[in-house]
mmCIF file of C-alpha atoms in Angstrom:
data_model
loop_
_atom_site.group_PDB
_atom_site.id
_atom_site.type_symbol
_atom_site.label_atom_id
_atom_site.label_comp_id
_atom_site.label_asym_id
_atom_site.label_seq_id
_atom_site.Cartn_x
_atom_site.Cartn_y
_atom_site.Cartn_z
ATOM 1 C CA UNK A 30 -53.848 -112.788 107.485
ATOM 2 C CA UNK A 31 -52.852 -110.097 110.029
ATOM 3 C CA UNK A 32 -55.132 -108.423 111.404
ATOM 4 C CA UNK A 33 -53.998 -104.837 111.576
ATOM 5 C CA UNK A 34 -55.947 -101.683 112.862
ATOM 6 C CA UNK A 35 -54.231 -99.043 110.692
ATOM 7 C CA UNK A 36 -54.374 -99.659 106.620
ATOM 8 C CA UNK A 37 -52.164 -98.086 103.988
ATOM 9 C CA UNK A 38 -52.734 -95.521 101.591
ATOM 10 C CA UNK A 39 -51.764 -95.575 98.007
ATOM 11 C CA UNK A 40 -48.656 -93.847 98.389
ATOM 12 C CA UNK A 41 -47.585 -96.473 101.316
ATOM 13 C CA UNK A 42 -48.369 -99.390 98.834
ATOM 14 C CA UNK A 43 -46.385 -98.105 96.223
ATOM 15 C CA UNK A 44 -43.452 -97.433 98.581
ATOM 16 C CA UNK A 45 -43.947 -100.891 100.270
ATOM 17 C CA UNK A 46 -43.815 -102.259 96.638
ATOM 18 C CA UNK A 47 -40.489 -100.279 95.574
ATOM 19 C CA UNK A 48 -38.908 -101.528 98.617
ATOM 20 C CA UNK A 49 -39.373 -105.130 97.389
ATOM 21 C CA UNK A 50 -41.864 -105.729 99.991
ATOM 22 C CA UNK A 51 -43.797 -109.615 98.844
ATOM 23 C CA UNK A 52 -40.797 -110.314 96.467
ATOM 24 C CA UNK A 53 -37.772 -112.242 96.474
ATOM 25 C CA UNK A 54 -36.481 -115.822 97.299
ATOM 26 C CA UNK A 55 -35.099 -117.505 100.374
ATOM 27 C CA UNK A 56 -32.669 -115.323 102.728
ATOM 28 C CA UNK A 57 -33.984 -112.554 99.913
ATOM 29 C CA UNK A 58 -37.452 -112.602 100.525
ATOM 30 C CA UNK A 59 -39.153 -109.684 101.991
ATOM 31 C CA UNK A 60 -42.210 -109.704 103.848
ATOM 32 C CA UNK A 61 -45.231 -107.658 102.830
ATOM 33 C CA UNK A 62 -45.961 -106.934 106.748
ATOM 34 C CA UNK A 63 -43.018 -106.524 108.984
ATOM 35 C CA UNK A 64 -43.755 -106.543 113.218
ATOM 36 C CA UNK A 65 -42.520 -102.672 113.056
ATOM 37 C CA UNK A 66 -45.933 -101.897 111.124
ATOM 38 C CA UNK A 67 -47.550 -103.145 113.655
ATOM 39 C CA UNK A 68 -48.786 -101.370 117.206
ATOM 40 C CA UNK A 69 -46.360 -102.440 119.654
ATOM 41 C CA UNK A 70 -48.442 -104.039 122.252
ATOM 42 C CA UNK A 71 -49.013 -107.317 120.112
ATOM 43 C CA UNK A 72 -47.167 -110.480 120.938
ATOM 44 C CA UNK A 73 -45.334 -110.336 117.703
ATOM 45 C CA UNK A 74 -42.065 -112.221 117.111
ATOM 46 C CA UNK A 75 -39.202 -111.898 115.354
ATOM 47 C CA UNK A 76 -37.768 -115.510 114.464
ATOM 48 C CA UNK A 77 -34.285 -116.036 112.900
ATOM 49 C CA UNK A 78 -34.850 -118.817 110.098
ATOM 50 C CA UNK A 79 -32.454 -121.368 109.831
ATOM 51 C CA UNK A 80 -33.838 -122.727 106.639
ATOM 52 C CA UNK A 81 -33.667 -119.120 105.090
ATOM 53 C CA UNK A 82 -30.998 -117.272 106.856
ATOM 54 C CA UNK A 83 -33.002 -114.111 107.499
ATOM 55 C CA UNK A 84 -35.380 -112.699 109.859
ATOM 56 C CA UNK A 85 -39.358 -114.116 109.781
ATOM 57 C CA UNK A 86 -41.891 -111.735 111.088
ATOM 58 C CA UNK A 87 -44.676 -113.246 112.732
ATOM 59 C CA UNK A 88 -47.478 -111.745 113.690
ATOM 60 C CA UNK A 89 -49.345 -113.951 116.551
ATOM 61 C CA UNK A 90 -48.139 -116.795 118.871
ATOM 62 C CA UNK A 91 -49.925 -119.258 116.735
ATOM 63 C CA UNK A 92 -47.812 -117.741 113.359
ATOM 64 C CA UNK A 93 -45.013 -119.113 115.561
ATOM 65 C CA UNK A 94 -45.566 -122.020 116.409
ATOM 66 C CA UNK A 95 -46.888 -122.455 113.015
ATOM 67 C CA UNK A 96 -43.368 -121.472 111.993
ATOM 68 C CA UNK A 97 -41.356 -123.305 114.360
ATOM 69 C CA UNK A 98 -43.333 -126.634 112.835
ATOM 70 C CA UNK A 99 -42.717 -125.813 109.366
ATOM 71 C CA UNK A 100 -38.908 -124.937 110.627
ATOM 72 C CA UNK A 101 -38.684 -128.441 112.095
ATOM 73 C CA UNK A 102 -39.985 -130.380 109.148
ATOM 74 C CA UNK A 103 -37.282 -131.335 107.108
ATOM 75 C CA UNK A 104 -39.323 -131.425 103.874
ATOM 76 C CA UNK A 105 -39.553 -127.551 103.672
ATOM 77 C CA UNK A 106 -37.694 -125.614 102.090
ATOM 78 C CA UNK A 107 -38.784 -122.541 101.840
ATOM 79 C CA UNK A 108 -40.730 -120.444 104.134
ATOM 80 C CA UNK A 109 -42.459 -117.175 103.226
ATOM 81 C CA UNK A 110 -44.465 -115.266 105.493
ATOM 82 C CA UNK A 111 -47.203 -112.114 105.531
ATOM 83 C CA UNK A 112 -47.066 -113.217 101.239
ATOM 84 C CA UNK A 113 -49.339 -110.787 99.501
ATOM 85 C CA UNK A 114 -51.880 -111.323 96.593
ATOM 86 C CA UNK A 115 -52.406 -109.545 93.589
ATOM 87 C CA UNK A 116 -54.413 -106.657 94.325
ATOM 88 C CA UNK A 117 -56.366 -106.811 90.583
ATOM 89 C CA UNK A 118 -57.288 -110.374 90.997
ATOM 90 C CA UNK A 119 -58.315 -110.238 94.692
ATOM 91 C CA UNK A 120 -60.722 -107.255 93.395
ATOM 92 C CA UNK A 121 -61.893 -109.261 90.370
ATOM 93 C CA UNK A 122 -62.739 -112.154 92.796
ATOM 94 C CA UNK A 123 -64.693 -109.923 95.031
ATOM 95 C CA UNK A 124 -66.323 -107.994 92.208
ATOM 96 C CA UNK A 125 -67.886 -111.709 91.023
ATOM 97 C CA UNK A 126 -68.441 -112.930 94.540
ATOM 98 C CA UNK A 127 -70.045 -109.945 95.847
ATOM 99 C CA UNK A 128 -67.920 -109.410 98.618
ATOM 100 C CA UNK A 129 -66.475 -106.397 99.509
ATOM 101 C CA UNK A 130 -63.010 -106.070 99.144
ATOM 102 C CA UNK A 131 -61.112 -104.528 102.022
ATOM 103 C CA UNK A 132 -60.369 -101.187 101.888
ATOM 104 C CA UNK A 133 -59.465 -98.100 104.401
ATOM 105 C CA UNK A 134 -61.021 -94.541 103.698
ATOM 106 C CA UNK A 135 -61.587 -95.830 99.683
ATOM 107 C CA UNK A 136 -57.846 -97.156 99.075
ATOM 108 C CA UNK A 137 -57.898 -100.731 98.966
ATOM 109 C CA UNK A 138 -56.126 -102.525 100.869
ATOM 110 C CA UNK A 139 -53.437 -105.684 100.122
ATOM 111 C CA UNK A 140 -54.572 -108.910 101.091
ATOM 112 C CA UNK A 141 -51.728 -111.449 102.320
ATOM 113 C CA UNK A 142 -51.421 -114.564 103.269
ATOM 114 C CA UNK A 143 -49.504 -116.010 106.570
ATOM 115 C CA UNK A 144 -47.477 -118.764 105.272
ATOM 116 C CA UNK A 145 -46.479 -119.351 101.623
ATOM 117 C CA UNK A 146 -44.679 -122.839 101.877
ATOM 118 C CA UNK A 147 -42.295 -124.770 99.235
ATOM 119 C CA UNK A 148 -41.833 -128.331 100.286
ATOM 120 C CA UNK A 149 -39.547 -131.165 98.421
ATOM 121 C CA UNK A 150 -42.706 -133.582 98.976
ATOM 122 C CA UNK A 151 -43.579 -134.396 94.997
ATOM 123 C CA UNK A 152 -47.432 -134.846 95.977
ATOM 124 C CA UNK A 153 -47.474 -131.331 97.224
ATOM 125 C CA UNK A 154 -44.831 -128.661 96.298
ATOM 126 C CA UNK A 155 -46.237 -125.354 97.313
ATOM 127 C CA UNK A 156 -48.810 -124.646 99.623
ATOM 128 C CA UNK A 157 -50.476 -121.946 101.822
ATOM 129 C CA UNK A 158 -51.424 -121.588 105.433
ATOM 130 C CA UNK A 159 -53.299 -118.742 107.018
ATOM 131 C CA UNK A 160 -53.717 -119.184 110.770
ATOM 132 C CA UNK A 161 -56.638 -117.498 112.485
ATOM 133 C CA UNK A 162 -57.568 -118.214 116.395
ATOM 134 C CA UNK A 163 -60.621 -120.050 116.024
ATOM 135 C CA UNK A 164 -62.618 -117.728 118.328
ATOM 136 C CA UNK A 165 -62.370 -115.354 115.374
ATOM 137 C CA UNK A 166 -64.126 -117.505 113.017
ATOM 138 C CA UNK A 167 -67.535 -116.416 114.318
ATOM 139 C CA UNK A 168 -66.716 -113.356 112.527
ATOM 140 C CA UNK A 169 -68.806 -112.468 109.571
ATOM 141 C CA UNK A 170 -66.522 -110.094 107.964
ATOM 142 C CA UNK A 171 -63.579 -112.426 108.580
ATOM 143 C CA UNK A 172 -64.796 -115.597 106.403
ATOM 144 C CA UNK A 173 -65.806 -113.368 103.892
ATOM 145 C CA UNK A 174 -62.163 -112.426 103.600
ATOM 146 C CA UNK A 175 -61.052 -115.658 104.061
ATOM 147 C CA UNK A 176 -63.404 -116.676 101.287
ATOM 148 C CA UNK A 177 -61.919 -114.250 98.987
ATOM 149 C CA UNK A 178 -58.119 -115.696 99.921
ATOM 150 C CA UNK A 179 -59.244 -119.209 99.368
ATOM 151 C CA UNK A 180 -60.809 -118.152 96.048
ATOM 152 C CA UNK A 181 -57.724 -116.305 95.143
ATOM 153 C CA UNK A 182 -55.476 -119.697 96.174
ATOM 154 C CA UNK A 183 -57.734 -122.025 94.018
ATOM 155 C CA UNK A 184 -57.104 -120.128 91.251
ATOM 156 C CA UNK A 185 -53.503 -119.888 91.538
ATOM 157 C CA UNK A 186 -53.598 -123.554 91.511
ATOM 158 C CA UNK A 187 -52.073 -123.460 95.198
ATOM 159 C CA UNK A 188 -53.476 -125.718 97.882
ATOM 160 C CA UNK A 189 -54.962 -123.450 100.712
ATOM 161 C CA UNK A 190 -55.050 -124.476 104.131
ATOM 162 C CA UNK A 191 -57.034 -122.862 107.588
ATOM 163 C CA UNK A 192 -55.037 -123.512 110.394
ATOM 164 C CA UNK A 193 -56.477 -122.456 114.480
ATOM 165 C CA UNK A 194 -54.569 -123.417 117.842
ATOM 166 C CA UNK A 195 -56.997 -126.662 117.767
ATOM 167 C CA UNK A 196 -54.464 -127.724 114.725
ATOM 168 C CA UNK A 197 -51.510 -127.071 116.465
ATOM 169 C CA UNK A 198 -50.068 -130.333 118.952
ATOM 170 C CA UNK A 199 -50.650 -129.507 122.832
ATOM 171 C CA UNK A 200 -47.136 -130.326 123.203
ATOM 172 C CA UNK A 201 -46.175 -127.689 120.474
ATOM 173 C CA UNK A 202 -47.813 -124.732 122.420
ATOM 174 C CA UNK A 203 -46.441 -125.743 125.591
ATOM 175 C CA UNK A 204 -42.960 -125.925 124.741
ATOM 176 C CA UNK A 205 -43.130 -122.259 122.746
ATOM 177 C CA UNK A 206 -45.014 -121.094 126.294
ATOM 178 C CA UNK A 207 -42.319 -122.551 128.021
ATOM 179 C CA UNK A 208 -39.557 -120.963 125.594
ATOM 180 C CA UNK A 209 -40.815 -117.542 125.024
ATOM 181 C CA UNK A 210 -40.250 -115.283 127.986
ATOM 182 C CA UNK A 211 -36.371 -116.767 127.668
ATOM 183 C CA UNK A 212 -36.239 -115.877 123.725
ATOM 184 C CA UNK A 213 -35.908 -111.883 124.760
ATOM 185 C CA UNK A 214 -33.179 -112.412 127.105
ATOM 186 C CA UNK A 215 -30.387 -110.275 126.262
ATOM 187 C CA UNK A 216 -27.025 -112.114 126.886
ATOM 188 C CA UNK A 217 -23.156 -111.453 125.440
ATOM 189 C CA UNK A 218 -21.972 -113.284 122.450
ATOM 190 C CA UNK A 219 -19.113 -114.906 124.439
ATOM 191 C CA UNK A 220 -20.705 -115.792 127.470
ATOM 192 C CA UNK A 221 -23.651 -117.343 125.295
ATOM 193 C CA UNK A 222 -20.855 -119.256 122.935
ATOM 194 C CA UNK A 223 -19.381 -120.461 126.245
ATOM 195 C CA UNK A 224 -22.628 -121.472 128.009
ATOM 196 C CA UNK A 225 -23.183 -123.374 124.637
ATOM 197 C CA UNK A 226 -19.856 -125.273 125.240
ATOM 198 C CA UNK A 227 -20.547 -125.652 128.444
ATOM 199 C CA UNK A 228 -23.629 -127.434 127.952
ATOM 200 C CA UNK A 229 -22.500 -129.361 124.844
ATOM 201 C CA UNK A 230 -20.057 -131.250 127.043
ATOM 202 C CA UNK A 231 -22.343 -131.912 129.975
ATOM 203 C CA UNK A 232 -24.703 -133.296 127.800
ATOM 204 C CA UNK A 233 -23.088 -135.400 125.589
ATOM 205 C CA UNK A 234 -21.355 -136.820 128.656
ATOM 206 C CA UNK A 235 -24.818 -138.024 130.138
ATOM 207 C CA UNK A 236 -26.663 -138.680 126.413
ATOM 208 C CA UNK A 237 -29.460 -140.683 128.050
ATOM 209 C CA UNK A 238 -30.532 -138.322 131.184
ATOM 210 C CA UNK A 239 -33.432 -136.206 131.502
ATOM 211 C CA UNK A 240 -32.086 -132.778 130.637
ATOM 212 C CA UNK A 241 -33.455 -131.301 134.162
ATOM 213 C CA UNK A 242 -32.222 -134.028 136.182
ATOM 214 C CA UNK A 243 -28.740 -132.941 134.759
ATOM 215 C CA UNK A 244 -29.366 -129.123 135.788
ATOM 216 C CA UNK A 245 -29.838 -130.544 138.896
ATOM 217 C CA UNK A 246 -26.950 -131.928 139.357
ATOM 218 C CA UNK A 247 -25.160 -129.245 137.831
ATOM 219 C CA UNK A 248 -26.803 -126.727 140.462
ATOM 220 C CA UNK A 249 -25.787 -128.903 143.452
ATOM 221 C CA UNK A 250 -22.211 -129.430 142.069
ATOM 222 C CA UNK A 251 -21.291 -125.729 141.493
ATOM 223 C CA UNK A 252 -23.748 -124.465 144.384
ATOM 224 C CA UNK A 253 -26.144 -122.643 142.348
ATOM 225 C CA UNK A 254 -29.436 -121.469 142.772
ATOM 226 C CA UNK A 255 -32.536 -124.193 142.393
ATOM 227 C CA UNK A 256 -33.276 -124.024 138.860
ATOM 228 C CA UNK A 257 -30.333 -121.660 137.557
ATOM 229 C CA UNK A 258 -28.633 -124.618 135.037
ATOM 230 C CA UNK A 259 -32.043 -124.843 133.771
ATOM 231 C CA UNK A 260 -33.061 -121.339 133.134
ATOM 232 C CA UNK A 261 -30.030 -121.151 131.056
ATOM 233 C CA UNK A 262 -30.643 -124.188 128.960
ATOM 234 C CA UNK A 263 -33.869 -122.842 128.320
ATOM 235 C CA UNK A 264 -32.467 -119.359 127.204
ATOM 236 C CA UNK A 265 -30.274 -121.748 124.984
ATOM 237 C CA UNK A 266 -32.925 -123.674 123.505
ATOM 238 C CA UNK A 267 -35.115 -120.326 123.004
ATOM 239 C CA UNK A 268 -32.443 -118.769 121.364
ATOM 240 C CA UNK A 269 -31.938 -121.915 119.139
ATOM 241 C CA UNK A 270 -28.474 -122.243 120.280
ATOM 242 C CA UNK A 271 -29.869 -126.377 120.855
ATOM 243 C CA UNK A 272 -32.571 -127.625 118.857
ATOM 244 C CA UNK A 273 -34.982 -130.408 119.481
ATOM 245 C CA UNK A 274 -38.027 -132.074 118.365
ATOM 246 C CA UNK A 275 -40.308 -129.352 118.787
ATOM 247 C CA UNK A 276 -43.034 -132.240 119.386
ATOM 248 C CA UNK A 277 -41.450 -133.591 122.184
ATOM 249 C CA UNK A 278 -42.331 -132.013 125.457
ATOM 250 C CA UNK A 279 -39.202 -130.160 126.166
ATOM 251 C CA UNK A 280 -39.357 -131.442 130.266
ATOM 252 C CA UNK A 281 -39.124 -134.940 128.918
ATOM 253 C CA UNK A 282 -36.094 -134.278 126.904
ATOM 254 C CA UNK A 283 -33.327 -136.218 127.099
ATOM 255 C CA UNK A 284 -29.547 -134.781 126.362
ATOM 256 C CA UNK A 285 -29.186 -137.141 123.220
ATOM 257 C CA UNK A 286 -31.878 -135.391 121.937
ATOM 258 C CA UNK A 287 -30.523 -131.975 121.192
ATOM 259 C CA UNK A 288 -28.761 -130.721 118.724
ATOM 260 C CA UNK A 289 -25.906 -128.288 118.551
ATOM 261 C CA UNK A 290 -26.072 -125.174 116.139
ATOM 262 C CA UNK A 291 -23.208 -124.801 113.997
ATOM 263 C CA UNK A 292 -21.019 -121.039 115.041
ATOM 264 C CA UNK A 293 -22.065 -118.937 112.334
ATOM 265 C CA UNK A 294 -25.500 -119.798 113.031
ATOM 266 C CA UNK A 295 -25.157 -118.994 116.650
ATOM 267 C CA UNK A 296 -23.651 -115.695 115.780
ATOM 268 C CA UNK A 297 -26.109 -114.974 113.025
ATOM 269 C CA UNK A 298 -29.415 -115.812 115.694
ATOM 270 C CA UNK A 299 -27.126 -113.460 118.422
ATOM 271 C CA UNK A 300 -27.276 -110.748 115.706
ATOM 272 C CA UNK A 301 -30.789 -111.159 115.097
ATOM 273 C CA UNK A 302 -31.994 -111.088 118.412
ATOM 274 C CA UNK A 303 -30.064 -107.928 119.009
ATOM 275 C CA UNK A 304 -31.088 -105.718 116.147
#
């Protein structure tokens, strides 16, 4: 659930709703709560999808790497972030549980959940996450809200899951630590085709070494600086350009291990990233 200091009033909801805000399917699909509704010191994210085709807005570091996992499962096929809940039956619920709904200046507000997730996995075809960092779990007024989502999930018949960093692999956080100030980078489509090509070849000529070890070489060879080759590949692999196991530390990679995005999907994450 995001957590955001200014609340709509009715006539915003009823806008948000014409636009199609919640609704819609796949590359369709349009967030209730976009990063541009959002004050602008936040580290918010937007994420090019490669399972949807469209642009994810997420709302904290953990929403990413939440997303990135959910990205890199290949069981999932369908990711839907900031979903929101009917506003009738999150009221009912908080009428009967005695909580108070949220609400700004007497307009209620929309409740929404982080992660609405449709997997192929028979035993459990829909789901929901909602990520929270656990130091805001000592927050009264936050359980009872998350109360009132759980209670809303259960009765929807959706499982409903509580996710904090403790959830998330060590390995996962580094690597998105290690990947984010790179995923920013502005860089021209050609150059960033041709470092991709570039790289490609390099790496599938040396499939079992240590991705660094080859910047290395690749630095001495051409008489770079120390670490340029690898500042590069890691613009690459922020930008998607090369993907990986995002549970393998990405300093222990080796060149076998990454993956080559297709053009259009290079040119669709260059668009993205520029917009």
């Amino acid at each position: 659930m995001a957590s955001r200091k200014l609340g709509n009033s009715e006539a915003k909801n009823n806008k948000w709703i014409k636009e199609g805000r919640g609704s819609g399917q796949h590359s369709e699909y349009k967030p209730w709560i976009t990063v541009r509704d959002l004050p602008s010191d936040g580290r918010v994210h937007r994420v090019f999808g490669h399972k949807s085709q469209r642009t994810h807005h997420l709302l904290s570091d953990i929403e990413l790497a939440v997303f990135l996992l959910l990205e890199w499962h290949q069981d999932i096929v369908q990711i839907r972030e900031q979903f929101p809940l009917e506003i009738e039956t999150t009221r009912q619920i908080a009428l009967e549980s005695g909580i108070d709904h949220p609400s700004l200046s007497g307009v209620m507000q929309y409740m929404s959940s982080d992660f609405l997730v449709n997997s192929q996995d028979p035993n459990q075809p829909k789901f929901v996450l909602q990520v929270k960092h656990s130091e805001a779990l000592s927050d009264a007024r936050t359980i009872e809200k998350l109360e009132l989502e759980r209670r809303y999930w259960q009765l929807k018949e959706v499982p409903w899951f509580l996710i904090t960093e403790r959830d998330i692999p060590e390995t996962v956080i580094k690597n998105i630590k290690w990947l984010y100030p790179a995923q920013r980078d502005e860089i021209d489509m050609e150059l960033l085709i041709q470092r991709v090509d570039y790289y490609d070849h390099h790496f599938t000529k040396n499939p079992n070494k240590n991705i660094i070890d080859i910047c290395k070489n690749l630095d001495i060879a051409y008489e770079l600086q120390v670490g340029e080759s690898l500042g590069e590949v890691r613009h690459l692999l922020a930008k998607r350009c090369f993907t990986f196991d995002i549970f393998v530390l990405a300093s222990k990679l080796k060149a076998k291990q990454l993956k080559t995005g297709t053009a259009k999907l290079l040119q669709e994450a260059y668009r993205v990233s520029n917009q």
